[in-house]
CSV table of C-alpha atoms and ligand atoms in Angstrom, one decimal:
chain,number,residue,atom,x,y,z
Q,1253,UNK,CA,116.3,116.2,91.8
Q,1254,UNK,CA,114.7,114.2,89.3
Q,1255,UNK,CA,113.3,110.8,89.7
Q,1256,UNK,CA,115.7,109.6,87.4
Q,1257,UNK,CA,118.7,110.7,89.2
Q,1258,UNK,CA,117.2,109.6,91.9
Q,1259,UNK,CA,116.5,105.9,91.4
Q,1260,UNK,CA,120.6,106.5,89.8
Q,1261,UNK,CA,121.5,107.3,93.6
Q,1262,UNK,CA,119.1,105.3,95.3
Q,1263,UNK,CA,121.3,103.7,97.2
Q,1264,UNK,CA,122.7,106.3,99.0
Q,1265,UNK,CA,119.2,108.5,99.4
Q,1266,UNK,CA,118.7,110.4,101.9
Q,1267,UNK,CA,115.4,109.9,103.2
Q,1268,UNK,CA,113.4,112.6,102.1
Q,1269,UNK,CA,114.3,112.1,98.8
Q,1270,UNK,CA,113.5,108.2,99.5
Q,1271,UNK,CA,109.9,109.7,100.1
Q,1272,UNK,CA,109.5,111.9,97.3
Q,1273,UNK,CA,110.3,109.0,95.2
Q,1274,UNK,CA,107.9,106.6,97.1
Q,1275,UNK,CA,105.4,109.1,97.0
Q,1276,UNK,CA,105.1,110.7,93.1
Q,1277,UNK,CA,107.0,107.9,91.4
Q,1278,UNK,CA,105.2,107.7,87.9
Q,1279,UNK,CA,105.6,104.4,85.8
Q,1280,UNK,CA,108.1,105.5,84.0
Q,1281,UNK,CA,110.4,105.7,87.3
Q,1282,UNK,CA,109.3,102.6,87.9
Q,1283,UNK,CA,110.4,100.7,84.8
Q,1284,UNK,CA,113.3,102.7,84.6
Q,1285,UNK,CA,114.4,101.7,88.8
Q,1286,UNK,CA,113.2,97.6,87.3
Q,1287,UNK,CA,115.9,97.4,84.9
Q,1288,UNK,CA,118.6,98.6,86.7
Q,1289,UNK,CA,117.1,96.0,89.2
Q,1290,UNK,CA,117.6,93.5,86.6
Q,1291,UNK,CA,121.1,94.4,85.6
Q,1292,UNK,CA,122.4,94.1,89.6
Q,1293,UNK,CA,120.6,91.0,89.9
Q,1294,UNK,CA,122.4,89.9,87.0
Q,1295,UNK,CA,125.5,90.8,87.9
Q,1296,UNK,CA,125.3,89.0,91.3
Q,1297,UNK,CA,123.1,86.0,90.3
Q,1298,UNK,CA,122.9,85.8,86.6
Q,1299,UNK,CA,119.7,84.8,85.5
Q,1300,UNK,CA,119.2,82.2,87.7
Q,1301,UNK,CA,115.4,82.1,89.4
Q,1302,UNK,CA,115.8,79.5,92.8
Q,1303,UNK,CA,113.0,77.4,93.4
Q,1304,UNK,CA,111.9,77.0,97.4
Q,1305,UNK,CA,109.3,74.6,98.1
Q,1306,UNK,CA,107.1,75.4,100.8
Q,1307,UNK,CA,105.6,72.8,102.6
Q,1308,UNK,CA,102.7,74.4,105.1
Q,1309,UNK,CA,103.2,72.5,108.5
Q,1310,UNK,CA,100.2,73.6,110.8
Q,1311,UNK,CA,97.6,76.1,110.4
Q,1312,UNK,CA,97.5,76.0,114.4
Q,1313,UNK,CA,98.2,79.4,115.7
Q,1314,UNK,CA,98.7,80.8,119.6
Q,1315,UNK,CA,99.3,84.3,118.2
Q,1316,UNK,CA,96.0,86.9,117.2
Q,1317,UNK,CA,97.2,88.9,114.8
Q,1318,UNK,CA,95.1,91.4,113.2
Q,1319,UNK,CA,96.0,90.9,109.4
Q,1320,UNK,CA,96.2,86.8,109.5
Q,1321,UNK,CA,93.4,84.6,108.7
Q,1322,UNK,CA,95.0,82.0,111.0
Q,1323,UNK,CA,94.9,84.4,114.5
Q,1324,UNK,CA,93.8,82.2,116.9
Q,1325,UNK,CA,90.4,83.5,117.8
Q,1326,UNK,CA,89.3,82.9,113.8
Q,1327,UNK,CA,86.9,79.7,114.6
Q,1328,UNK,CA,85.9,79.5,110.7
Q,1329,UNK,CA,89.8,78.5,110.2
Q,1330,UNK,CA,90.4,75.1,109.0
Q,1331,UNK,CA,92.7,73.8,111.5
Q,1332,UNK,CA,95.3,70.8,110.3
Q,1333,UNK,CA,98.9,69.5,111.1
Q,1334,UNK,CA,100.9,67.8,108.8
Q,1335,UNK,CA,102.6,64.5,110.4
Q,1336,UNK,CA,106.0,64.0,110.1
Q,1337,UNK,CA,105.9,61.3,107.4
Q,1338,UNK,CA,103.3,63.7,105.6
Q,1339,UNK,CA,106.5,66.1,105.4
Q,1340,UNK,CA,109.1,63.7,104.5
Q,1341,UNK,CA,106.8,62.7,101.4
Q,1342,UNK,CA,106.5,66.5,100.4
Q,1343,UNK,CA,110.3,66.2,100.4
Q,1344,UNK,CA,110.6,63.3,98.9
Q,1345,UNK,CA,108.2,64.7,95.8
Q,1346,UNK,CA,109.7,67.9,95.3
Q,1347,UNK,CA,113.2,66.5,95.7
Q,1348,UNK,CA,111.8,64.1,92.6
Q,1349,UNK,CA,111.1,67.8,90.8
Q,1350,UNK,CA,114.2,69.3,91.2
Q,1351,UNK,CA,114.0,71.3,94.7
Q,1352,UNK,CA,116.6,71.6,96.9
Q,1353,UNK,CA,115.8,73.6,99.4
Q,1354,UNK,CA,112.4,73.0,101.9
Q,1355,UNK,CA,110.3,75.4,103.8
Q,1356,UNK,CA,108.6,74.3,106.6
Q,1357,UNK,CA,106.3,76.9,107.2
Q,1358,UNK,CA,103.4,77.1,109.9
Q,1359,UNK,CA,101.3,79.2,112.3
Q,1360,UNK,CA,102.9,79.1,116.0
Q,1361,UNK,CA,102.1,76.0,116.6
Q,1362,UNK,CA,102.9,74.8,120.3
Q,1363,UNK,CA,102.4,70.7,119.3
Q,1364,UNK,CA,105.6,71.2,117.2
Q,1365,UNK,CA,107.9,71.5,120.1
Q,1366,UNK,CA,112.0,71.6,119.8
Q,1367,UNK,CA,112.0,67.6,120.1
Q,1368,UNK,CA,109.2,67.1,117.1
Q,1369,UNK,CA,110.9,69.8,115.2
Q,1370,UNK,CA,114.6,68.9,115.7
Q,1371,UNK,CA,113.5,64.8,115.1
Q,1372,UNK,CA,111.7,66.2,111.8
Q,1373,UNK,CA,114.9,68.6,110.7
Q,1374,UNK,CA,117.2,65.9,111.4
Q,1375,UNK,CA,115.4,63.4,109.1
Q,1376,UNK,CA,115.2,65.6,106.4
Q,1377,UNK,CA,119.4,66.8,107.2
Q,1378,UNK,CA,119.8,63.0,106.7
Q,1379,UNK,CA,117.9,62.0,104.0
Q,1380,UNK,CA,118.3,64.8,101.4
Q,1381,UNK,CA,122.3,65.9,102.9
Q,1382,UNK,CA,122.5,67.9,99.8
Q,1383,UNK,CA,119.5,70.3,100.1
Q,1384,UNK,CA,118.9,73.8,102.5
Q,1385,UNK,CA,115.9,73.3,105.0
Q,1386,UNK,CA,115.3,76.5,105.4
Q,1387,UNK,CA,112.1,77.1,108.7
Q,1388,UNK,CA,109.4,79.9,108.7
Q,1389,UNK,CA,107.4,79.3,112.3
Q,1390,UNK,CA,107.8,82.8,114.1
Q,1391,UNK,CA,109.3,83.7,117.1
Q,1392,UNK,CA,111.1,81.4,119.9
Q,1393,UNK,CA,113.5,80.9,122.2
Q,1394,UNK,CA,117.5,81.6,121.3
Q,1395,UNK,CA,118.2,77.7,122.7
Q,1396,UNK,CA,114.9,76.7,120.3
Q,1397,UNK,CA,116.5,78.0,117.4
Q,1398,UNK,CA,120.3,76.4,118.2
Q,1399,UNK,CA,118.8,72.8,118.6
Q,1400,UNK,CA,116.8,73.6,115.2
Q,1401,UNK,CA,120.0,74.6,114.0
Q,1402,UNK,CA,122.1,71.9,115.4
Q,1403,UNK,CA,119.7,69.5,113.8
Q,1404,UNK,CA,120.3,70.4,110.1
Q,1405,UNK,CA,118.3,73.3,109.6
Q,1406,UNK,CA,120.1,76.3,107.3
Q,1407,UNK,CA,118.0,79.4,107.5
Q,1408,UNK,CA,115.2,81.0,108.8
Q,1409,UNK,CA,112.3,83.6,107.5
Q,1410,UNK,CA,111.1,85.4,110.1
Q,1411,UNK,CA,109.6,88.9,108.6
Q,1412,UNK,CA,109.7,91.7,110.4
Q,1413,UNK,CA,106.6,92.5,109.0
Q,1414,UNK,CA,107.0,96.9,109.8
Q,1415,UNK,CA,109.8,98.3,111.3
Q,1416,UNK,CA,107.8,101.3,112.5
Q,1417,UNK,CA,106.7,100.4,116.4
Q,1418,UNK,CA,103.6,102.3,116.6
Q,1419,UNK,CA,102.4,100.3,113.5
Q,1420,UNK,CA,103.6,97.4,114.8
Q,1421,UNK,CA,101.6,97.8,117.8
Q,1422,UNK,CA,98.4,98.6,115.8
Q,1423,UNK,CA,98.7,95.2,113.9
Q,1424,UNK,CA,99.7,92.6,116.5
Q,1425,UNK,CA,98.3,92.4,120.4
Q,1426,UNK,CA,100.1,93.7,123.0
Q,1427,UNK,CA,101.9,90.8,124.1
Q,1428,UNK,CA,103.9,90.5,120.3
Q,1429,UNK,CA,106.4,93.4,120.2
Q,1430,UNK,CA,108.5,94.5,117.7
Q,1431,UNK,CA,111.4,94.2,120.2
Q,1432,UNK,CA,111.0,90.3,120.1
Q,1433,UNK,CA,110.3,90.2,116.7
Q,1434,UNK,CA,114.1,91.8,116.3
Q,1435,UNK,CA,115.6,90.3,119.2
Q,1436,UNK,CA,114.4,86.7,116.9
Q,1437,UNK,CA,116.2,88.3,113.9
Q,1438,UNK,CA,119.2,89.4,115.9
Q,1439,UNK,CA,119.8,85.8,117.9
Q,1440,UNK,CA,118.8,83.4,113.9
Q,1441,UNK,CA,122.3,85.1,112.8
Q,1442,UNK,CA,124.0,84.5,115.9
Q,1443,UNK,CA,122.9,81.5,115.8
Q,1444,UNK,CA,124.2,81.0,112.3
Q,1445,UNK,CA,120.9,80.9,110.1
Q,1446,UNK,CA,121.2,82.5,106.8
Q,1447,UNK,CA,118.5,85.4,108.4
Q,1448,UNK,CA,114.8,86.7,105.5
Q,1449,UNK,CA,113.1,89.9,107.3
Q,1450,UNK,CA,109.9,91.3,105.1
Q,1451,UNK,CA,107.5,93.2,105.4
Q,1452,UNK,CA,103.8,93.7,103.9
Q,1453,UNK,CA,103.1,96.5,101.5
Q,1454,UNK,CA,99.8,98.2,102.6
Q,1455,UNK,CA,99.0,96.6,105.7
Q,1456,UNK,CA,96.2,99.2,107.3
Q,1457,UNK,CA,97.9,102.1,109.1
Q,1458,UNK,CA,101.2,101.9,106.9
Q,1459,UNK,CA,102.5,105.3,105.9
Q,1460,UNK,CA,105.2,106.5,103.8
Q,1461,UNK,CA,107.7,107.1,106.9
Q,1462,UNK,CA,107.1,103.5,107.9
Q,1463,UNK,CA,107.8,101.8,104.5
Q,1464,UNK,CA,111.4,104.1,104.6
Q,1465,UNK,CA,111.6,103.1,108.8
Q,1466,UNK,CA,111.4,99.4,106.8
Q,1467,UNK,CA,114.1,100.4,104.1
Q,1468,UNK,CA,116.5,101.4,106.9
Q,1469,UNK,CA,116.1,98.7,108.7
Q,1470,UNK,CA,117.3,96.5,105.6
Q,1471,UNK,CA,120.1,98.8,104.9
Q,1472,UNK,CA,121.5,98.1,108.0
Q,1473,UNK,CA,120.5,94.2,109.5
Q,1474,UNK,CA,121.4,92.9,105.8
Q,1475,UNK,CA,119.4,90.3,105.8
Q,1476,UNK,CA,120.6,87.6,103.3
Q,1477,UNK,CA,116.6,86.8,102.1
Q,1478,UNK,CA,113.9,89.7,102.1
Q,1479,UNK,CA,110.1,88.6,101.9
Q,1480,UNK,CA,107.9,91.6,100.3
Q,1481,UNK,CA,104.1,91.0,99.7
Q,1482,UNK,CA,101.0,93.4,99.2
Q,1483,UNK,CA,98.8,93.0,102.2
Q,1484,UNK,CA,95.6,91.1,101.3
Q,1485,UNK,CA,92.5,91.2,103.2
Q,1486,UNK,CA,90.9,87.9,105.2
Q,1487,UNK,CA,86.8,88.3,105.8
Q,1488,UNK,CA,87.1,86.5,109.2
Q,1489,UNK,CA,90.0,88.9,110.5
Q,1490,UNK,CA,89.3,92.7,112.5
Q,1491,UNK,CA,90.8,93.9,109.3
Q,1492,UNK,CA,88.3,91.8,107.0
Q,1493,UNK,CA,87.1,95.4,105.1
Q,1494,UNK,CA,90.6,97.0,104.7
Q,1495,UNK,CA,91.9,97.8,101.8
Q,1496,UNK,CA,94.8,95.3,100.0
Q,1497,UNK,CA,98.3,96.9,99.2
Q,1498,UNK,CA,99.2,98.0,95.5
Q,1499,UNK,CA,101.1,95.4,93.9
Q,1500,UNK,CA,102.7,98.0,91.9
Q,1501,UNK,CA,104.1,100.1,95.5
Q,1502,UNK,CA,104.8,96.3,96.2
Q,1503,UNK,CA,107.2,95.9,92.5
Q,1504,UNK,CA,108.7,99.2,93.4
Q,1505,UNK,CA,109.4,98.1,96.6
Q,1506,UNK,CA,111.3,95.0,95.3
Q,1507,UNK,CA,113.3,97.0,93.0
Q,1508,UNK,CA,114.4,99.1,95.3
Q,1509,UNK,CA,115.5,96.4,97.5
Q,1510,UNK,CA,117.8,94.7,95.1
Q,1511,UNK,CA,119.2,98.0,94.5
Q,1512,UNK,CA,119.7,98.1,98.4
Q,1513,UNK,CA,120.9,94.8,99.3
Q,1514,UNK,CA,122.7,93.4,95.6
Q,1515,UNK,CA,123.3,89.9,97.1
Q,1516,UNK,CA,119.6,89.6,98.6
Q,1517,UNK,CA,117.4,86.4,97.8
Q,1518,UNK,CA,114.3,88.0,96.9
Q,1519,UNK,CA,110.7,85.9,96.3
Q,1520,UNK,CA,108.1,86.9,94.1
Q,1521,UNK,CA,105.8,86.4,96.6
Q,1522,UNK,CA,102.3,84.2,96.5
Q,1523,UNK,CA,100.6,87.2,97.5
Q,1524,UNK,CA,101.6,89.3,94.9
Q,1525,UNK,CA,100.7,86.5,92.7
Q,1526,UNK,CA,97.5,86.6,94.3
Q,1527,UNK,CA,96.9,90.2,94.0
Q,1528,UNK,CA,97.2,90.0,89.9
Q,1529,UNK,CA,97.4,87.5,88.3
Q,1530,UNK,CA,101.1,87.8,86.1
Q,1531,UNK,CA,102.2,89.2,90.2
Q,1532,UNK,CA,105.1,87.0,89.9
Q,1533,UNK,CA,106.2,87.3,86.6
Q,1534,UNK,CA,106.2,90.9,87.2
Q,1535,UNK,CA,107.9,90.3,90.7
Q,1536,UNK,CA,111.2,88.5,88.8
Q,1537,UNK,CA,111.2,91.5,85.9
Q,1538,UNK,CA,111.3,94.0,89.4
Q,1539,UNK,CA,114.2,92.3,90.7
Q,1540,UNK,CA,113.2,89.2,92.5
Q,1541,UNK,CA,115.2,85.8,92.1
Q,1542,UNK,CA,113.1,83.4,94.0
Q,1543,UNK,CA,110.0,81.2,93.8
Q,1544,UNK,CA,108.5,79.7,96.4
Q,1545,UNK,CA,106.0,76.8,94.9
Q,1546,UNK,CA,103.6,74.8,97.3
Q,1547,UNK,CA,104.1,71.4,97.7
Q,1548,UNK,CA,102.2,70.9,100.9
Q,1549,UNK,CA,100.2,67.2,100.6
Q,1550,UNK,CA,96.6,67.4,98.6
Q,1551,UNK,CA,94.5,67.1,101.9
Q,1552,UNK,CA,95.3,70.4,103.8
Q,1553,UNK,CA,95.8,72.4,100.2
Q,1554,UNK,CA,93.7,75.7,101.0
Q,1555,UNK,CA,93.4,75.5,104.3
Q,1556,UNK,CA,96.6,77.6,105.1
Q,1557,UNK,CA,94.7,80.6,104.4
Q,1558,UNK,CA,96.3,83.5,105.8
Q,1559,UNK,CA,94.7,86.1,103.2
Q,1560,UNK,CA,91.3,84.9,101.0
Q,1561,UNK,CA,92.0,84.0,97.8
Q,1562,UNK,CA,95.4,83.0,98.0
Q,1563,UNK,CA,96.8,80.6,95.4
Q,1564,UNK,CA,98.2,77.5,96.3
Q,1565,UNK,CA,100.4,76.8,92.6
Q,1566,UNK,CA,102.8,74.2,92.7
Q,1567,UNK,CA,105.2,73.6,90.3
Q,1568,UNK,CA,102.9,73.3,87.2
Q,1569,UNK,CA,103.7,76.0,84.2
Q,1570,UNK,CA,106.1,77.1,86.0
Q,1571,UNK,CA,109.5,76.4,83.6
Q,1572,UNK,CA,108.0,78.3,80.3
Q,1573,UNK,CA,106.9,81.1,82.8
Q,1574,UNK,CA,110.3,81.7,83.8
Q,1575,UNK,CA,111.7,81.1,80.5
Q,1576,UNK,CA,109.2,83.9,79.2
Q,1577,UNK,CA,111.0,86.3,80.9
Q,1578,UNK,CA,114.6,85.3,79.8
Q,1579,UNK,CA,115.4,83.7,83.2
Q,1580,UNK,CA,116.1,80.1,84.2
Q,1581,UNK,CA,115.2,77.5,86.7
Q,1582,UNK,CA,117.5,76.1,88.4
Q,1583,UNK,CA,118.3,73.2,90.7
Q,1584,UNK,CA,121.0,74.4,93.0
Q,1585,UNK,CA,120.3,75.4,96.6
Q,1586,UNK,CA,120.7,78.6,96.1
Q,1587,UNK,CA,122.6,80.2,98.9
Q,1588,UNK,CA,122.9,84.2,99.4
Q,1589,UNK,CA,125.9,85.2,97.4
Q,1590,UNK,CA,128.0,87.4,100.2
Q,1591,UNK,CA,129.1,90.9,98.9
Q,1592,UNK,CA,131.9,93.1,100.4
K,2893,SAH,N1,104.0,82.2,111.9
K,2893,SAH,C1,105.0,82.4,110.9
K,2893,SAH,C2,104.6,82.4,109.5
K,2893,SAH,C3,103.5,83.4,109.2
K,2893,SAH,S1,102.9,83.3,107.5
K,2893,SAH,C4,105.7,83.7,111.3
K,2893,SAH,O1,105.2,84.4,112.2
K,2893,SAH,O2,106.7,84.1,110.7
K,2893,SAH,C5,104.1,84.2,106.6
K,2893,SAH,C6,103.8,85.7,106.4
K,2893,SAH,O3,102.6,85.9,105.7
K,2893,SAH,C7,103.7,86.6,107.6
K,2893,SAH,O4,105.0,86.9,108.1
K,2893,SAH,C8,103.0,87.8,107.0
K,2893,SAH,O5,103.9,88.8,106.6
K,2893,SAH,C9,102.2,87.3,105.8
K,2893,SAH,N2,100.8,87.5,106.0
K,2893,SAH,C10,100.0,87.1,107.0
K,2893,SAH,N3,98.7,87.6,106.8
K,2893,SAH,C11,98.7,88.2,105.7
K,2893,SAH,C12,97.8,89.0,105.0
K,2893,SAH,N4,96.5,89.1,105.4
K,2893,SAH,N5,98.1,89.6,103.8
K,2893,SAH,C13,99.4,89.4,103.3
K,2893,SAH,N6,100.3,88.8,103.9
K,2893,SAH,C14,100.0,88.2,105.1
């Protein structure tokens, strides 16, 4: 088979041929698998680009993960928590610039218990009715994310980060599990979150089988939202001298996954914007539909580094950017469109 026909068929690969493409795909594959990426995200979403913003909550963390900047034994990390009227102001400015949907995002913070949370939620539910609030702060309890839910919030991002569980293992500490990790995913969409799984491209110790462990996966939780970014190295981490993922196995990646899941809600992540510089114009020309600006206040800027370098753009440049690429901004929320 041919790479051609194969990025034709992708979505009914078997895996070995899901390999052979992962592993010899030559740019040419790769442009030609980006525009029929483009032409299904068309066809479900137009060209519409949604606009997140993502307001960084806490750099606290309980959790030691090997890859992030913020584990907990990292003493160089700058440690902050935003108040809650520091994120009803970040609201209240993007809402001014057109977002409707918030991310509160954070390390596992222990401080921002269900009753802070669900008081925080519910002031946001109330005072913006009209916009998704949409949480990112790792695993907890099934009640912990009903009362969240019950308060206002919409959906949840909660990446799996490698669906392989001997990789898993070799990234996180014992006591994190993939099993938890899933059994999270599983009880968001009970729950009735609106569920983003994702996964890091090049994260040390990845191999081929588990990048096609993390396509199956996809292919059969469905998430509605699907987080992809090229691992990027932190000095103060066991895994300060490992090398970053390609952003160009990360692009493929993308592609792929639009192919996969038509009706996903796809970023362009800050990491592969970190990792070259046009990373996120080139994310939305791979198939992506989402952009997730920071809006966290001034003071903590910076100091949610979970990779060095990583670039903290807000909304500024970001229209003509788009526009560049034949896509538009646009204001809505920006729900998952459900496919038969
Ligand atoms: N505590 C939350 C949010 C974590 S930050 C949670 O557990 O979901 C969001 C994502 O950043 C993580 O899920 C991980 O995939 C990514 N990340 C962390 N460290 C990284 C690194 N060194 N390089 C690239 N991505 C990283």
């Amino acid at each position: 088979m041919t790479n051609l026909t194969r990025i034709e068929n992708l979505d009914c690969l078997p895996r070995d041929e899901m390999r052979v493409l992962l592993e010899s795909y030559t740019p040419e594959d790769a442009e030609c698998l980006f525009i029929r990426a483009r032409k299904v995200r068309e066809r479900v979403y137009g060209r519409a680009v949604y606009l997140r913003g993502l307001i960084e909550i806490s750099s606290y963390c309980k959790n030691d993960c090997y890859y992030c900047g913020l584990r907990k034994s990292n003493q160089r990390a700058q440690r902050y928590r935003l108040s809650k009227e520091e994120i009803l102001k970040c609201c209240e400015e993007g809402y001014a610039l057109g977002l409707r949907t918030f991310v509160l995002q954070g390390g596992e913070d222990s401080w921002f218990d269900d009753e802070r949370l669900c008081d925080i939620v519910h002031e946001i539910r109330r005072g913006w009715p009209d916009c998704a609030i949409t949480l990112s702060l790792g695993e907890r309890g099934r009640e912990s994310y009903a009362a969240l839910f019950e308060a206002g919030a919409n959906r949840y991002l909660l990446r799996h980060e490698t669906a392989n569980e001997k990789h898993y293992q070799s990234l996180h500490p014992e006591e994190l599990t993939l099993r938890n990790r899933l059994r999270c995913l599983r009880d968001l969409r009970e729950v009735g979150y609106q569920a983003g799984c994702g996964f890091m491209v090049g994260s040390p110790g990845q191999t081929v089988d588990c990048l096609l462990d993390d396509l199956d996966f996809l292919r059969d939780f469905r998430p509605e939202m699907v987080g992809i970014g090229p691992f990027l190295p932190h000095g103060d981490t066991p895994f300060a001298q490992e090398p970053p993922g390609s952003p160009e196995l990360t692009l493929l990646l993308l592609g792929i996954v639009r192919v996969l899941l038509p009706g996903a809600l796809l970023p362009a992540t800050t990491a592969l914007g970190t990792a070259s510089p046009d990373g996120r114009e080139r994310g939305l020309l791979a198939g992506a539909n989402v952009i997730m600006p920071n809006i966290s206040p001034a003071r903590v800027r910076g100091k949610y580094m979970i990779y060095d370098g990583k670039e903290t753009r807000g909304m500024e440049g970001l229209q003509g950017r788009v526009e560049g690429l034949g896509l538009e901004i646009t204001n809505v929320r920006g729900d998952a469109i459900e496919l038969e």
